[in-house]
Amino acid sequence: MSNLKDIKRKIKSVQNTQKTTRAMKLVSTAKLRKAEEAARHSRVYALKINEVLSEIAYKINQYRSVNTESKFFDVKENIEKVDIIFVTADKGLCGGFNIQTIKTVRNMINEFKAKKVKIRLRAVGKKGIEFFSFQGINLLEKYIGVSSSPTYEKAQNIIKDAIDDFISGTTDKVILVHNGYNNMISQQIRINDIVPVEPPKLVEIETNSLMEFEPSDDGKILNELLTKYFEYSMYYALVDSLAAEHSARMQAMDNATNNAKERVAQLKLSYNKARQESITTELIEIISGVESMK
């Protein structure tokens, strides 16, 4: 009888878990629709501004002798220090979403260390901060509560310090890493070399481009465009990461709900078997008692 009670208690517990995971899936599905729309619109702008800056990086070489604002386009062959900004979620229960970003960052750290390049980490998201802090890896900056509710102002604050360090010569490169949204069932790691801005490898841009670029004396227009590029790249990473987080959590909770459903079926089968065994045992005892009285 105690065995039946234990199984019944397990069934109740798994059913409660199933209700929770189903509710979390519905919440993530609702949030995903809004985040997906924001990520899709932001992606169009981000791709276009990247395209424009790539063309400028290519064409600016023609004016290298007179342009005084070309530091953002100087690609060094031997870099000594790199800033890596990576974005993870503030919450868990989203499958391998966070660990994919963390694994990518760790691989990049090992690759740069092998080349004797110093690394500085700027972490966005509680999960990434907790992991690297537990590993004893120093984090230059920590941002919690940003990835779960991204805004353009927050993105400005994050990217500003990294760009200022690049301008001052403290770092030679700034890299942005996040797990981006592909569709409702898949995410993809995106690695963006924010600065220096590298020109495209396709030489055809020289003949196909409609852009007419002439350097200005004060570089005001170029600086404004670069500032917008830096800020929006960071903002897009936050929005794209949030959409990917919701899709990963929706998928993880769906799998958890299905697993709980299967577990309940297994426990019910075990309960029925145990109940039948209990009934059979009682019948045998009754029959044995009757037989002994004859």
mmCIF file of C-alpha atoms in Angstrom:
data_model
loop_
_atom_site.group_PDB
_atom_site.id
_atom_site.type_symbol
_atom_site.label_atom_id
_atom_site.label_comp_id
_atom_site.label_asym_id
_atom_site.label_seq_id
_atom_site.Cartn_x
_atom_site.Cartn_y
_atom_site.Cartn_z
ATOM 1 C CA MET A 1 0.000 0.000 0.000
ATOM 2 C CA SER A 2 2.846 2.383 0.824
ATOM 3 C CA ASN A 3 4.265 1.737 -2.655
ATOM 4 C CA LEU A 4 0.962 2.795 -4.220
ATOM 5 C CA LYS A 5 0.949 5.992 -2.172
ATOM 6 C CA ASP A 6 4.504 6.822 -3.262
ATOM 7 C CA ILE A 7 3.668 6.312 -6.936
ATOM 8 C CA LYS A 8 0.504 8.377 -6.601
ATOM 9 C CA ARG A 9 2.520 11.169 -4.984
ATOM 10 C CA LYS A 10 5.056 11.069 -7.829
ATOM 11 C CA ILE A 11 2.262 11.248 -10.405
ATOM 12 C CA LYS A 12 0.839 14.335 -8.714
ATOM 13 C CA SER A 13 4.271 15.971 -8.545
ATOM 14 C CA VAL A 14 5.050 15.354 -12.242
ATOM 15 C CA GLN A 15 1.595 16.599 -13.244
ATOM 16 C CA ASN A 16 2.228 19.845 -11.335
ATOM 17 C CA THR A 17 5.560 20.193 -13.115
ATOM 18 C CA GLN A 18 3.813 19.605 -16.427
ATOM 19 C CA LYS A 19 1.365 22.415 -15.692
ATOM 20 C CA THR A 20 4.254 24.769 -14.864
ATOM 21 C CA THR A 21 6.257 23.982 -18.004
ATOM 22 C CA ARG A 22 3.138 24.323 -20.170
ATOM 23 C CA ALA A 23 2.418 27.737 -18.653
ATOM 24 C CA MET A 24 6.031 28.848 -19.180
ATOM 25 C CA LYS A 25 5.849 27.733 -22.801
ATOM 26 C CA LEU A 26 2.717 29.818 -23.362
ATOM 27 C CA VAL A 27 4.336 32.860 -21.743
ATOM 28 C CA SER A 28 7.484 32.505 -23.872
ATOM 29 C CA THR A 29 5.351 32.071 -27.008
ATOM 30 C CA ALA A 30 3.505 35.311 -26.286
ATOM 31 C CA LYS A 31 6.721 37.222 -25.548
ATOM 32 C CA LEU A 32 8.435 35.756 -28.609
ATOM 33 C CA ARG A 33 5.950 37.348 -31.007
ATOM 34 C CA LYS A 34 6.810 40.843 -29.813
ATOM 35 C CA ALA A 35 10.553 40.174 -29.539
ATOM 36 C CA GLU A 36 10.639 38.507 -32.966
ATOM 37 C CA GLU A 37 9.046 41.523 -34.605
ATOM 38 C CA ALA A 38 11.496 43.909 -32.922
ATOM 39 C CA ALA A 39 14.456 41.712 -33.926
ATOM 40 C CA ARG A 40 13.278 41.469 -37.531
ATOM 41 C CA HIS A 41 12.901 45.235 -37.940
ATOM 42 C CA SER A 42 16.210 45.900 -36.162
ATOM 43 C CA ARG A 43 18.006 43.366 -38.340
ATOM 44 C CA VAL A 44 17.082 45.223 -41.535
ATOM 45 C CA TYR A 45 18.545 48.478 -40.215
ATOM 46 C CA ALA A 46 21.616 46.755 -38.722
ATOM 47 C CA LEU A 47 22.450 44.985 -41.994
ATOM 48 C CA LYS A 48 22.070 48.192 -43.999
ATOM 49 C CA ILE A 49 24.257 50.285 -41.692
ATOM 50 C CA ASN A 50 26.881 47.503 -41.710
ATOM 51 C CA GLU A 51 26.796 47.546 -45.496
ATOM 52 C CA VAL A 52 27.247 51.313 -45.625
ATOM 53 C CA LEU A 53 30.161 51.262 -43.171
ATOM 54 C CA SER A 54 31.823 48.428 -45.094
ATOM 55 C CA GLU A 55 31.680 50.458 -48.281
ATOM 56 C CA ILE A 56 33.080 53.487 -46.490
ATOM 57 C CA ALA A 57 35.875 51.343 -45.050
ATOM 58 C CA TYR A 58 36.729 50.226 -48.556
ATOM 59 C CA LYS A 59 36.582 53.659 -50.148
ATOM 60 C CA ILE A 60 38.290 55.504 -47.313
ATOM 61 C CA ASN A 61 41.601 53.939 -48.330
ATOM 62 C CA GLN A 62 41.519 56.244 -51.363
ATOM 63 C CA TYR A 63 41.675 59.265 -49.032
ATOM 64 C CA ARG A 64 43.990 57.795 -46.412
ATOM 65 C CA SER A 65 46.555 60.536 -46.975
ATOM 66 C CA VAL A 66 44.153 63.386 -46.200
ATOM 67 C CA ASN A 67 41.716 61.752 -43.808
ATOM 68 C CA THR A 68 42.514 62.360 -40.148
ATOM 69 C CA GLU A 69 39.617 60.388 -38.721
ATOM 70 C CA SER A 70 40.623 56.938 -39.961
ATOM 71 C CA LYS A 71 41.507 55.258 -36.658
ATOM 72 C CA PHE A 72 38.283 53.237 -36.688
ATOM 73 C CA PHE A 73 39.295 51.790 -40.060
ATOM 74 C CA ASP A 74 42.913 50.898 -39.195
ATOM 75 C CA VAL A 75 43.141 47.113 -39.095
ATOM 76 C CA LYS A 76 46.308 46.094 -37.239
ATOM 77 C CA GLU A 77 48.119 42.943 -38.198
ATOM 78 C CA ASN A 78 49.405 42.333 -34.674
ATOM 79 C CA ILE A 79 46.852 43.078 -31.965
ATOM 80 C CA GLU A 80 47.814 43.031 -28.294
ATOM 81 C CA LYS A 81 44.567 43.531 -26.396
ATOM 82 C CA VAL A 82 40.951 42.683 -27.279
ATOM 83 C CA ASP A 83 37.640 43.581 -25.643
ATOM 84 C CA ILE A 84 34.939 40.903 -25.914
ATOM 85 C CA ILE A 85 31.357 41.950 -25.155
ATOM 86 C CA PHE A 86 29.095 38.924 -24.833
ATOM 87 C CA VAL A 87 25.359 38.703 -24.221
ATOM 88 C CA THR A 88 23.598 35.956 -22.252
ATOM 89 C CA ALA A 89 20.197 35.754 -20.552
ATOM 90 C CA ASP A 90 19.356 36.843 -17.028
ATOM 91 C CA LYS A 91 17.238 33.704 -16.565
ATOM 92 C CA GLY A 92 17.701 30.000 -17.150
ATOM 93 C CA LEU A 93 15.354 27.207 -18.255
ATOM 94 C CA CYS A 94 16.119 27.872 -21.915
ATOM 95 C CA GLY A 95 18.016 24.752 -22.916
ATOM 96 C CA GLY A 96 21.519 25.256 -24.258
ATOM 97 C CA PHE A 97 20.955 28.899 -25.174
ATOM 98 C CA ASN A 98 23.377 30.375 -22.634
ATOM 99 C CA ILE A 99 25.973 27.612 -22.741
ATOM 100 C CA GLN A 100 26.402 28.042 -26.512
ATOM 101 C CA THR A 101 27.437 31.666 -26.032
ATOM 102 C CA ILE A 102 29.661 30.812 -23.069
ATOM 103 C CA LYS A 103 31.349 28.006 -25.004
ATOM 104 C CA THR A 104 32.028 30.347 -27.937
ATOM 105 C CA VAL A 105 33.564 32.976 -25.657
ATOM 106 C CA ARG A 106 35.759 30.385 -23.938
ATOM 107 C CA ASN A 107 37.023 29.121 -27.299
ATOM 108 C CA MET A 108 37.821 32.690 -28.351
ATOM 109 C CA ILE A 109 39.699 33.269 -25.097
ATOM 110 C CA ASN A 110 41.820 30.158 -25.659
ATOM 111 C CA GLU A 111 42.547 31.145 -29.272
ATOM 112 C CA PHE A 112 43.644 34.653 -28.341
ATOM 113 C CA LYS A 113 45.727 33.429 -25.406
ATOM 114 C CA ALA A 114 47.526 31.042 -27.752
ATOM 115 C CA LYS A 115 48.480 34.123 -29.809
ATOM 116 C CA LYS A 116 49.650 35.985 -26.668
ATOM 117 C CA VAL A 117 46.751 38.443 -26.934
ATOM 118 C CA LYS A 118 45.293 39.886 -23.728
ATOM 119 C CA ILE A 119 41.519 39.569 -23.278
ATOM 120 C CA ARG A 120 39.072 41.773 -21.385
ATOM 121 C CA LEU A 121 35.494 40.621 -20.911
ATOM 122 C CA ARG A 122 32.387 42.778 -20.658
ATOM 123 C CA ALA A 123 29.451 40.565 -19.657
ATOM 124 C CA VAL A 124 25.777 41.261 -20.306
ATOM 125 C CA GLY A 125 23.390 38.850 -18.598
ATOM 126 C CA LYS A 126 23.322 37.170 -15.196
ATOM 127 C CA LYS A 127 23.987 33.631 -16.466
ATOM 128 C CA GLY A 128 27.227 34.537 -18.205
ATOM 129 C CA ILE A 129 28.377 36.596 -15.231
ATOM 130 C CA GLU A 130 27.700 33.735 -12.818
ATOM 131 C CA PHE A 131 29.568 31.215 -14.966
ATOM 132 C CA PHE A 132 32.766 33.204 -15.476
ATOM 133 C CA SER A 133 32.756 34.462 -11.887
ATOM 134 C CA PHE A 134 32.531 30.850 -10.675
ATOM 135 C CA GLN A 135 35.446 29.948 -12.971
ATOM 136 C CA GLY A 136 37.511 32.722 -11.406
ATOM 137 C CA ILE A 137 37.744 34.705 -14.651
ATOM 138 C CA ASN A 138 37.845 38.461 -14.160
ATOM 139 C CA LEU A 139 35.078 40.514 -15.794
ATOM 140 C CA LEU A 140 35.801 44.145 -16.608
ATOM 141 C CA GLU A 141 32.113 45.151 -16.688
ATOM 142 C CA LYS A 142 28.933 43.389 -15.537
ATOM 143 C CA TYR A 143 25.440 44.296 -16.738
ATOM 144 C CA ILE A 144 22.425 42.573 -15.154
ATOM 145 C CA GLY A 145 18.822 43.276 -16.137
ATOM 146 C CA VAL A 146 19.747 44.550 -19.584
ATOM 147 C CA SER A 147 19.318 41.465 -21.771
ATOM 148 C CA SER A 148 15.826 40.796 -20.378
ATOM 149 C CA SER A 149 14.599 44.336 -21.171
ATOM 150 C CA PRO A 150 16.872 45.948 -23.775
ATOM 151 C CA THR A 151 16.613 49.614 -24.685
ATOM 152 C CA TYR A 152 18.667 51.843 -26.959
ATOM 153 C CA GLU A 153 19.852 53.904 -23.986
ATOM 154 C CA LYS A 154 21.206 50.792 -22.236
ATOM 155 C CA ALA A 155 22.990 49.760 -25.418
ATOM 156 C CA GLN A 156 24.616 53.200 -25.624
ATOM 157 C CA ASN A 157 25.973 52.905 -22.091
ATOM 158 C CA ILE A 158 27.433 49.441 -22.716
ATOM 159 C CA ILE A 159 29.216 50.186 -25.975
ATOM 160 C CA LYS A 160 30.477 53.677 -25.034
ATOM 161 C CA ASP A 161 33.180 52.532 -22.611
ATOM 162 C CA ALA A 162 34.486 49.905 -25.028
ATOM 163 C CA ILE A 163 34.720 52.419 -27.876
ATOM 164 C CA ASP A 164 36.377 55.023 -25.632
ATOM 165 C CA ASP A 165 39.042 52.485 -24.677
ATOM 166 C CA PHE A 166 39.630 51.729 -28.352
ATOM 167 C CA ILE A 167 40.006 55.434 -29.175
ATOM 168 C CA SER A 168 42.481 55.933 -26.325
ATOM 169 C CA GLY A 169 44.539 52.977 -27.541
ATOM 170 C CA THR A 170 43.835 50.811 -24.489
ATOM 171 C CA THR A 171 42.473 48.074 -26.756
ATOM 172 C CA ASP A 172 43.093 47.171 -30.386
ATOM 173 C CA LYS A 173 39.799 45.466 -31.175
ATOM 174 C CA VAL A 174 36.220 45.150 -29.906
ATOM 175 C CA ILE A 175 34.227 41.986 -30.587
ATOM 176 C CA LEU A 176 30.519 41.463 -29.882
ATOM 177 C CA VAL A 177 29.216 37.917 -29.307
ATOM 178 C CA HIS A 178 25.599 36.841 -28.848
ATOM 179 C CA ASN A 179 23.254 33.957 -29.626
ATOM 180 C CA GLY A 180 20.904 35.263 -32.306
ATOM 181 C CA TYR A 181 17.414 34.390 -33.488
ATOM 182 C CA ASN A 182 17.030 32.309 -36.651
ATOM 183 C CA ASN A 183 13.495 30.999 -36.293
ATOM 184 C CA MET A 184 11.213 29.530 -33.644
ATOM 185 C CA ILE A 185 13.238 26.315 -33.382
ATOM 186 C CA SER A 186 16.835 27.395 -33.928
ATOM 187 C CA GLN A 187 19.358 29.986 -32.794
ATOM 188 C CA GLN A 188 22.777 30.921 -34.172
ATOM 189 C CA ILE A 189 25.909 32.351 -32.584
ATOM 190 C CA ARG A 190 26.810 35.712 -34.107
ATOM 191 C CA ILE A 191 30.315 37.183 -33.811
ATOM 192 C CA ASN A 192 30.636 40.808 -34.891
ATOM 193 C CA ASP A 193 33.958 42.647 -35.067
ATOM 194 C CA ILE A 194 32.628 46.039 -34.061
ATOM 195 C CA VAL A 195 35.832 47.987 -34.426
ATOM 196 C CA PRO A 196 38.057 48.413 -36.353
ATOM 197 C CA VAL A 197 35.612 48.444 -39.256
ATOM 198 C CA GLU A 198 37.032 46.094 -41.876
ATOM 199 C CA PRO A 199 36.369 46.637 -45.587
ATOM 200 C CA PRO A 200 34.584 43.882 -47.525
ATOM 201 C CA LYS A 201 36.737 41.329 -49.319
ATOM 202 C CA LEU A 202 34.797 41.674 -52.591
ATOM 203 C CA VAL A 203 36.652 44.026 -54.908
ATOM 204 C CA GLU A 204 33.508 44.307 -57.067
ATOM 205 C CA ILE A 205 32.224 46.912 -54.621
ATOM 206 C CA GLU A 206 34.497 49.377 -56.431
ATOM 207 C CA THR A 207 32.457 49.114 -59.613
ATOM 208 C CA ASN A 208 28.995 48.164 -58.327
ATOM 209 C CA SER A 209 28.653 50.716 -55.539
ATOM 210 C CA LEU A 210 26.583 53.852 -56.096
ATOM 211 C CA MET A 211 28.201 55.606 -53.138
ATOM 212 C CA GLU A 212 30.198 58.785 -53.706
ATOM 213 C CA PHE A 213 32.454 59.355 -50.723
ATOM 214 C CA GLU A 214 34.591 62.411 -50.025
ATOM 215 C CA PRO A 215 36.246 63.078 -46.673
ATOM 216 C CA SER A 216 35.314 66.210 -44.772
ATOM 217 C CA ASP A 217 37.796 68.335 -42.878
ATOM 218 C CA ASP A 218 36.189 67.861 -39.473
ATOM 219 C CA GLY A 219 34.903 64.307 -40.051
ATOM 220 C CA LYS A 220 31.624 65.217 -38.345
ATOM 221 C CA ILE A 221 29.347 63.231 -40.657
ATOM 222 C CA LEU A 222 31.562 60.154 -40.498
ATOM 223 C CA ASN A 223 31.767 60.338 -36.705
ATOM 224 C CA GLU A 224 27.989 60.587 -36.421
ATOM 225 C CA LEU A 225 27.554 57.580 -38.681
ATOM 226 C CA LEU A 226 30.155 55.580 -36.758
ATOM 227 C CA THR A 227 28.517 56.419 -33.427
ATOM 228 C CA LYS A 228 25.151 55.281 -34.753
ATOM 229 C CA TYR A 229 26.757 52.106 -36.098
ATOM 230 C CA PHE A 230 28.366 51.213 -32.745
ATOM 231 C CA GLU A 231 25.252 51.920 -30.712
ATOM 232 C CA TYR A 232 22.848 50.161 -33.022
ATOM 233 C CA SER A 233 25.085 47.091 -33.345
ATOM 234 C CA MET A 234 24.918 46.737 -29.574
ATOM 235 C CA TYR A 235 21.172 47.360 -29.477
ATOM 236 C CA TYR A 236 20.528 44.816 -32.221
ATOM 237 C CA ALA A 237 22.587 42.215 -30.340
ATOM 238 C CA LEU A 238 20.415 42.720 -27.237
ATOM 239 C CA VAL A 239 17.112 42.553 -29.157
ATOM 240 C CA ASP A 240 18.220 39.606 -31.288
ATOM 241 C CA SER A 241 19.441 37.743 -28.200
ATOM 242 C CA LEU A 242 16.139 38.313 -26.377
ATOM 243 C CA ALA A 243 14.133 36.865 -29.276
ATOM 244 C CA ALA A 244 16.470 33.859 -29.408
ATOM 245 C CA GLU A 245 16.136 33.409 -25.648
ATOM 246 C CA HIS A 246 12.340 33.261 -25.833
ATOM 247 C CA SER A 247 12.423 30.809 -28.742
ATOM 248 C CA ALA A 248 14.922 28.593 -26.889
ATOM 249 C CA ARG A 249 12.840 28.671 -23.699
ATOM 250 C CA MET A 250 9.649 27.934 -25.618
ATOM 251 C CA GLN A 251 11.300 24.915 -27.208
ATOM 252 C CA ALA A 252 12.830 23.764 -23.907
ATOM 253 C CA MET A 253 9.521 24.040 -22.063
ATOM 254 C CA ASP A 254 7.732 22.197 -24.864
ATOM 255 C CA ASN A 255 10.219 19.343 -24.562
ATOM 256 C CA ALA A 256 9.882 19.382 -20.781
ATOM 257 C CA THR A 257 6.079 19.237 -21.044
ATOM 258 C CA ASN A 258 6.246 16.267 -23.414
ATOM 259 C CA ASN A 259 8.745 14.500 -21.163
ATOM 260 C CA ALA A 260 6.510 15.077 -18.143
ATOM 261 C CA LYS A 261 3.555 13.677 -20.082
ATOM 262 C CA GLU A 262 5.525 10.524 -20.913
ATOM 263 C CA ARG A 263 6.687 10.221 -17.308
ATOM 264 C CA VAL A 264 3.096 10.463 -16.047
ATOM 265 C CA ALA A 265 2.079 7.679 -18.444
ATOM 266 C CA GLN A 266 4.924 5.497 -17.179
ATOM 267 C CA LEU A 267 4.032 6.167 -13.540
ATOM 268 C CA LYS A 268 0.364 5.405 -14.166
ATOM 269 C CA LEU A 269 1.362 2.112 -15.764
ATOM 270 C CA SER A 270 3.522 1.325 -12.734
ATOM 271 C CA TYR A 271 0.647 2.319 -10.443
ATOM 272 C CA ASN A 272 -1.800 0.019 -12.240
ATOM 273 C CA LYS A 273 0.681 -2.861 -12.110
ATOM 274 C CA ALA A 274 1.312 -2.314 -8.400
ATOM 275 C CA ARG A 275 -2.435 -2.082 -7.764
ATOM 276 C CA GLN A 276 -3.096 -5.320 -9.626
ATOM 277 C CA GLU A 277 -0.326 -7.032 -7.675
ATOM 278 C CA SER A 278 -1.832 -5.748 -4.430
ATOM 279 C CA ILE A 279 -5.305 -7.039 -5.397
ATOM 280 C CA THR A 280 -3.886 -10.405 -6.454
ATOM 281 C CA THR A 281 -1.980 -10.693 -3.171
ATOM 282 C CA GLU A 282 -5.138 -9.940 -1.169
ATOM 283 C CA LEU A 283 -7.140 -12.518 -3.149
ATOM 284 C CA ILE A 284 -4.465 -15.132 -2.576
ATOM 285 C CA GLU A 285 -4.501 -14.387 1.144
ATOM 286 C CA ILE A 286 -8.302 -14.645 1.292
ATOM 287 C CA ILE A 287 -8.358 -17.913 -0.660
ATOM 288 C CA SER A 288 -5.547 -19.292 1.473
ATOM 289 C CA GLY A 289 -7.458 -18.361 4.627
ATOM 290 C CA VAL A 290 -10.629 -20.030 3.377
ATOM 291 C CA GLU A 291 -8.733 -23.147 2.388
ATOM 292 C CA SER A 292 -7.085 -23.345 5.806
ATOM 293 C CA MET A 293 -10.496 -23.243 7.530
ATOM 294 C CA LYS A 294 -11.752 -26.306 5.623
#
